[in-house]
Amino acid sequence: MARLRRNGPSARVVGWATVLSLGVAVVFGVLSLVEDEEDRGEKDEFSVLELSAGQSRPTKTTKVDEATGGRYVSEEEATTLYVYLSNNTDDLLVFRGIKVKTKRFIEVSDCVLGVGGPVQITAGYDIDLPKQGKSANKSILYQLRPRQAEGISITLGTEAEEDGIYELEIFLLGGSEYRKVGEVIAFSYPGLEKLYPRDLATLPLHDFPNASCVRRLDRTLTDFIAQHDSVPKEVRTLQKGVHMTAEELG
């Protein structure tokens, strides 16, 4: 466990620490959430300083080759979820679980119909991202010291064959019930925004994306961005690439 100290928002020394570092694959995220201490600081047991999932790190996962049935270990890039909290009390706060709920999932594909990959990931995630409306839990031991701020980190991933954008709600188990700490947006794997725009000039005919599929994805992403005050730059980059491809397809 690594700890760094710096001056905190109330002119007191705050300890930042990664108290949980688990291995997994797939996802990026975004939404930062910073609480106003003047409004909430001492009213709640804890306040959320930051909630983000915008960084990735390598992790080992198990894959299976569908052609041969053979399993092997592969190193994949995983997006890391960070939760930074401030303990506003004089007591030790203990969290024993983290829950991730998928509020919405938008599938993002290359729109080449009927094409599937021969390899899929079967194991290796800390939390396997759940289907829309479902939740996934993970037991943890996160001790937040009195009048201190610390962070936990955990990697997220999915074994599902569909790739896309996850809008997630994050909860921590303190005492006997889960408490929501915020929402975050994540890709099913880091770098998904690089799927578009498609270079139609170099694609063979059988790899040409379906025009109606691309236009539908463009509308979905445009509506999704319009419904949120803030979305990750990666989502905007993906939408621009999809829109460029849709226009080129005519």
Coordinates of C-alpha atoms in Angstrom, one line a residue:
M1 CA 0.0 0.0 0.0
A2 CA 1.4 3.3 -1.1
R3 CA 0.6 6.6 0.7
L4 CA 1.1 10.2 -0.3
R5 CA 0.4 13.2 1.8
R6 CA -0.5 16.7 0.8
N7 CA -2.5 19.7 2.1
G8 CA -6.2 19.0 2.0
P9 CA -9.2 21.2 1.3
S10 CA -9.6 22.2 5.0
A11 CA -5.9 23.1 5.4
R12 CA -5.3 19.9 7.2
V13 CA -2.9 17.2 6.1
V14 CA -4.7 14.6 3.9
G15 CA -3.3 11.1 3.2
W16 CA -3.9 9.7 -0.3
A17 CA -3.5 6.0 -0.6
T18 CA -4.3 3.2 -3.0
V19 CA -5.6 0.6 -0.5
L20 CA -6.9 -1.8 -3.0
S21 CA -5.2 -2.8 -6.3
L22 CA -6.8 -5.8 -8.0
G23 CA -6.2 -7.3 -11.4
V24 CA -8.7 -7.3 -14.4
A25 CA -9.3 -6.1 -17.9
V26 CA -11.3 -3.7 -19.9
V27 CA -12.8 -0.3 -19.4
F28 CA -12.2 3.4 -19.3
G29 CA -14.2 5.9 -17.5
V30 CA -14.6 9.4 -16.7
L31 CA -17.0 11.5 -14.6
S32 CA -15.2 13.3 -11.8
L33 CA -17.3 14.1 -8.7
V34 CA -16.0 16.7 -6.2
E35 CA -18.1 17.5 -3.2
D36 CA -18.3 21.1 -1.8
E37 CA -17.1 20.7 1.8
E38 CA -18.7 23.9 2.9
D39 CA -22.1 22.5 1.9
R40 CA -21.6 18.9 2.8
G41 CA -18.3 18.4 4.6
E42 CA -19.4 17.9 8.2
K43 CA -23.0 16.9 7.4
D44 CA -22.1 13.4 6.2
E45 CA -19.8 10.7 7.6
F46 CA -17.8 11.0 4.4
S47 CA -17.7 13.0 1.2
V48 CA -16.7 12.0 -2.3
L49 CA -13.6 13.9 -3.5
E50 CA -13.2 12.1 -6.9
L51 CA -14.8 9.3 -8.8
S52 CA -13.1 8.4 -12.1
A53 CA -12.2 5.6 -14.5
G54 CA -10.0 7.2 -17.0
Q55 CA -6.7 5.4 -16.6
S56 CA -5.7 1.9 -17.7
R57 CA -3.1 -0.6 -16.5
P58 CA -2.0 -4.0 -17.7
T59 CA -3.5 -7.1 -16.1
K60 CA -3.5 -10.8 -16.8
T61 CA -6.6 -12.5 -18.0
T62 CA -7.5 -16.0 -19.1
K63 CA -8.6 -16.5 -22.7
V64 CA -10.1 -19.4 -24.6
D65 CA -9.5 -20.1 -28.3
E66 CA -13.0 -21.1 -29.6
A67 CA -11.4 -22.9 -32.5
T68 CA -9.3 -25.3 -30.4
G69 CA -10.9 -24.9 -26.9
G70 CA -7.5 -24.2 -25.5
R71 CA -7.1 -21.7 -22.6
Y72 CA -4.1 -19.4 -22.1
V73 CA -3.1 -16.4 -20.1
S74 CA -2.9 -13.0 -21.9
E75 CA -1.9 -9.6 -20.7
E76 CA -4.6 -7.0 -21.5
E77 CA -5.0 -3.3 -20.8
A78 CA -7.6 -2.7 -18.0
T79 CA -9.3 0.5 -17.0
T80 CA -9.0 1.4 -13.3
L81 CA -11.8 2.7 -11.2
Y82 CA -10.7 5.2 -8.6
V83 CA -12.8 6.3 -5.6
Y84 CA -11.4 9.0 -3.3
L85 CA -13.2 9.7 -0.1
S86 CA -12.8 12.1 2.8
N87 CA -13.7 10.9 6.4
N88 CA -15.4 13.8 8.1
T89 CA -15.7 12.1 11.5
D90 CA -13.4 11.3 14.4
D91 CA -14.1 7.6 13.9
L92 CA -12.6 4.9 11.7
L93 CA -14.9 4.2 8.8
V94 CA -14.8 0.6 7.4
F95 CA -16.2 -0.4 4.0
R96 CA -16.5 -4.1 3.3
G97 CA -17.9 -4.2 -0.2
I98 CA -18.1 -2.3 -3.5
K99 CA -21.1 -2.7 -5.9
V100 CA -21.2 -1.7 -9.6
K101 CA -24.6 -1.3 -11.3
T102 CA -25.0 -0.8 -15.0
K103 CA -27.5 2.0 -15.5
R104 CA -27.2 1.9 -19.2
F105 CA -25.2 0.0 -21.9
I106 CA -24.7 1.2 -25.5
E107 CA -23.3 -1.5 -27.8
V108 CA -20.6 -0.2 -30.1
S109 CA -19.5 -2.5 -33.0
D110 CA -17.7 -2.1 -36.3
C111 CA -21.1 -2.6 -37.9
V112 CA -19.7 -5.4 -40.1
L113 CA -22.6 -7.9 -39.8
G114 CA -22.0 -11.6 -39.1
V115 CA -18.4 -11.4 -38.1
G116 CA -17.2 -12.8 -34.7
G117 CA -13.9 -13.2 -33.1
P118 CA -12.3 -16.6 -32.5
V119 CA -11.0 -15.7 -29.0
Q120 CA -12.8 -14.5 -26.0
I121 CA -11.8 -13.6 -22.4
T122 CA -13.3 -16.1 -19.8
A123 CA -11.7 -15.0 -16.5
G124 CA -9.5 -12.5 -14.8
Y125 CA -11.7 -9.6 -13.8
D126 CA -12.2 -8.1 -10.3
I127 CA -15.7 -7.1 -11.2
D128 CA -17.3 -8.4 -14.4
L129 CA -19.4 -5.5 -15.7
P130 CA -23.1 -6.5 -15.4
K131 CA -25.8 -6.3 -18.0
Q132 CA -28.1 -3.3 -18.1
G133 CA -30.1 -3.0 -14.9
K134 CA -28.0 -5.6 -13.1
S135 CA -25.3 -5.3 -10.3
A136 CA -22.0 -6.9 -9.5
N137 CA -20.4 -7.0 -6.0
K138 CA -16.9 -7.4 -4.7
S139 CA -15.8 -7.9 -1.1
I140 CA -13.1 -5.5 0.0
L141 CA -11.6 -4.2 3.3
Y142 CA -11.3 -0.4 3.0
Q143 CA -10.5 1.4 6.2
L144 CA -10.8 5.2 6.1
R145 CA -9.0 6.8 9.0
P146 CA -10.5 9.8 11.0
R147 CA -10.2 13.2 9.3
Q148 CA -8.2 11.7 6.4
A149 CA -8.8 11.3 2.7
E150 CA -7.9 8.1 0.9
G151 CA -8.5 6.3 -2.3
I152 CA -9.2 2.8 -3.5
S153 CA -8.6 1.5 -7.0
I154 CA -10.1 -1.5 -8.7
T155 CA -10.1 -2.7 -12.3
L156 CA -13.2 -3.5 -14.2
G157 CA -13.9 -5.8 -17.1
T158 CA -16.4 -7.8 -19.1
E159 CA -16.5 -11.3 -20.4
A160 CA -19.4 -10.4 -22.7
E161 CA -18.8 -10.5 -26.4
E162 CA -20.5 -7.2 -26.9
D163 CA -18.4 -4.1 -26.6
G164 CA -19.7 -0.6 -25.8
I165 CA -20.2 2.2 -23.3
Y166 CA -21.2 1.5 -19.7
E167 CA -23.0 4.1 -17.6
L168 CA -22.3 2.9 -14.1
E169 CA -23.5 3.6 -10.5
I170 CA -21.0 2.9 -7.8
F171 CA -21.8 1.9 -4.2
L172 CA -19.8 1.1 -1.1
L173 CA -20.9 -1.2 1.7
G174 CA -20.5 0.6 5.1
G175 CA -22.2 -1.0 8.0
S176 CA -25.3 -3.0 6.9
E177 CA -26.2 -1.2 3.7
Y178 CA -24.7 0.0 0.4
R179 CA -24.4 3.8 -0.1
K180 CA -24.1 5.3 -3.5
V181 CA -20.9 7.3 -4.1
G182 CA -21.6 8.5 -7.7
E183 CA -21.7 7.6 -11.3
V184 CA -19.1 7.0 -14.0
I185 CA -19.0 6.3 -17.7
A186 CA -16.6 3.6 -19.0
F187 CA -15.8 1.7 -22.2
S188 CA -15.8 -2.1 -22.2
Y189 CA -12.1 -1.9 -23.1
P190 CA -9.6 1.0 -23.3
G191 CA -9.2 2.5 -26.7
L192 CA -12.6 1.6 -28.0
E193 CA -12.8 5.2 -29.5
K194 CA -10.2 4.2 -32.0
L195 CA -12.6 1.8 -33.7
Y196 CA -13.9 4.8 -35.7
P197 CA -13.6 6.5 -38.2
R198 CA -13.2 3.6 -40.5
D199 CA -10.8 4.0 -43.4
L200 CA -13.1 3.0 -46.2
A201 CA -10.5 3.6 -48.9
T202 CA -8.4 0.7 -47.6
L203 CA -11.1 -1.7 -46.4
P204 CA -11.9 -4.8 -48.5
L205 CA -15.5 -5.0 -49.6
H206 CA -16.4 -7.8 -47.1
D207 CA -15.2 -5.5 -44.2
F208 CA -17.3 -2.5 -45.3
P209 CA -19.5 -1.4 -42.4
N210 CA -23.3 -1.4 -42.8
A211 CA -24.4 2.2 -43.5
S212 CA -27.7 1.9 -41.6
C213 CA -25.9 0.4 -38.6
V214 CA -23.4 3.2 -38.5
R215 CA -26.1 5.9 -38.8
R216 CA -28.1 4.3 -36.0
L217 CA -25.0 4.3 -33.8
D218 CA -24.3 7.9 -34.6
R219 CA -27.8 8.9 -33.5
T220 CA -27.5 6.9 -30.3
L221 CA -24.2 8.4 -29.3
T222 CA -25.4 11.9 -30.2
D223 CA -28.5 11.5 -28.0
F224 CA -26.4 10.0 -25.2
I225 CA -24.0 13.0 -25.2
A226 CA -26.9 15.5 -25.3
Q227 CA -28.5 13.8 -22.2
H228 CA -25.4 14.4 -20.0
D229 CA -23.8 17.6 -18.8
S230 CA -20.4 16.0 -18.9
V231 CA -19.1 13.0 -20.8
P232 CA -15.6 11.7 -21.3
K233 CA -13.6 13.1 -24.2
E234 CA -13.2 9.5 -25.4
V235 CA -17.0 9.3 -25.9
R236 CA -17.0 12.5 -27.9
T237 CA -14.1 11.3 -30.0
L238 CA -15.9 8.0 -30.7
Q239 CA -19.1 9.9 -31.8
K240 CA -17.1 12.2 -34.1
G241 CA -15.4 9.2 -35.7
V242 CA -18.8 7.4 -36.2
H243 CA -20.3 10.5 -37.7
M244 CA -17.5 10.9 -40.1
T245 CA -17.9 7.3 -41.3
A246 CA -21.7 7.7 -41.6
E247 CA -21.2 10.8 -43.8
E248 CA -18.7 9.0 -45.9
L249 CA -21.0 6.0 -46.4
G250 CA -23.7 8.4 -47.5

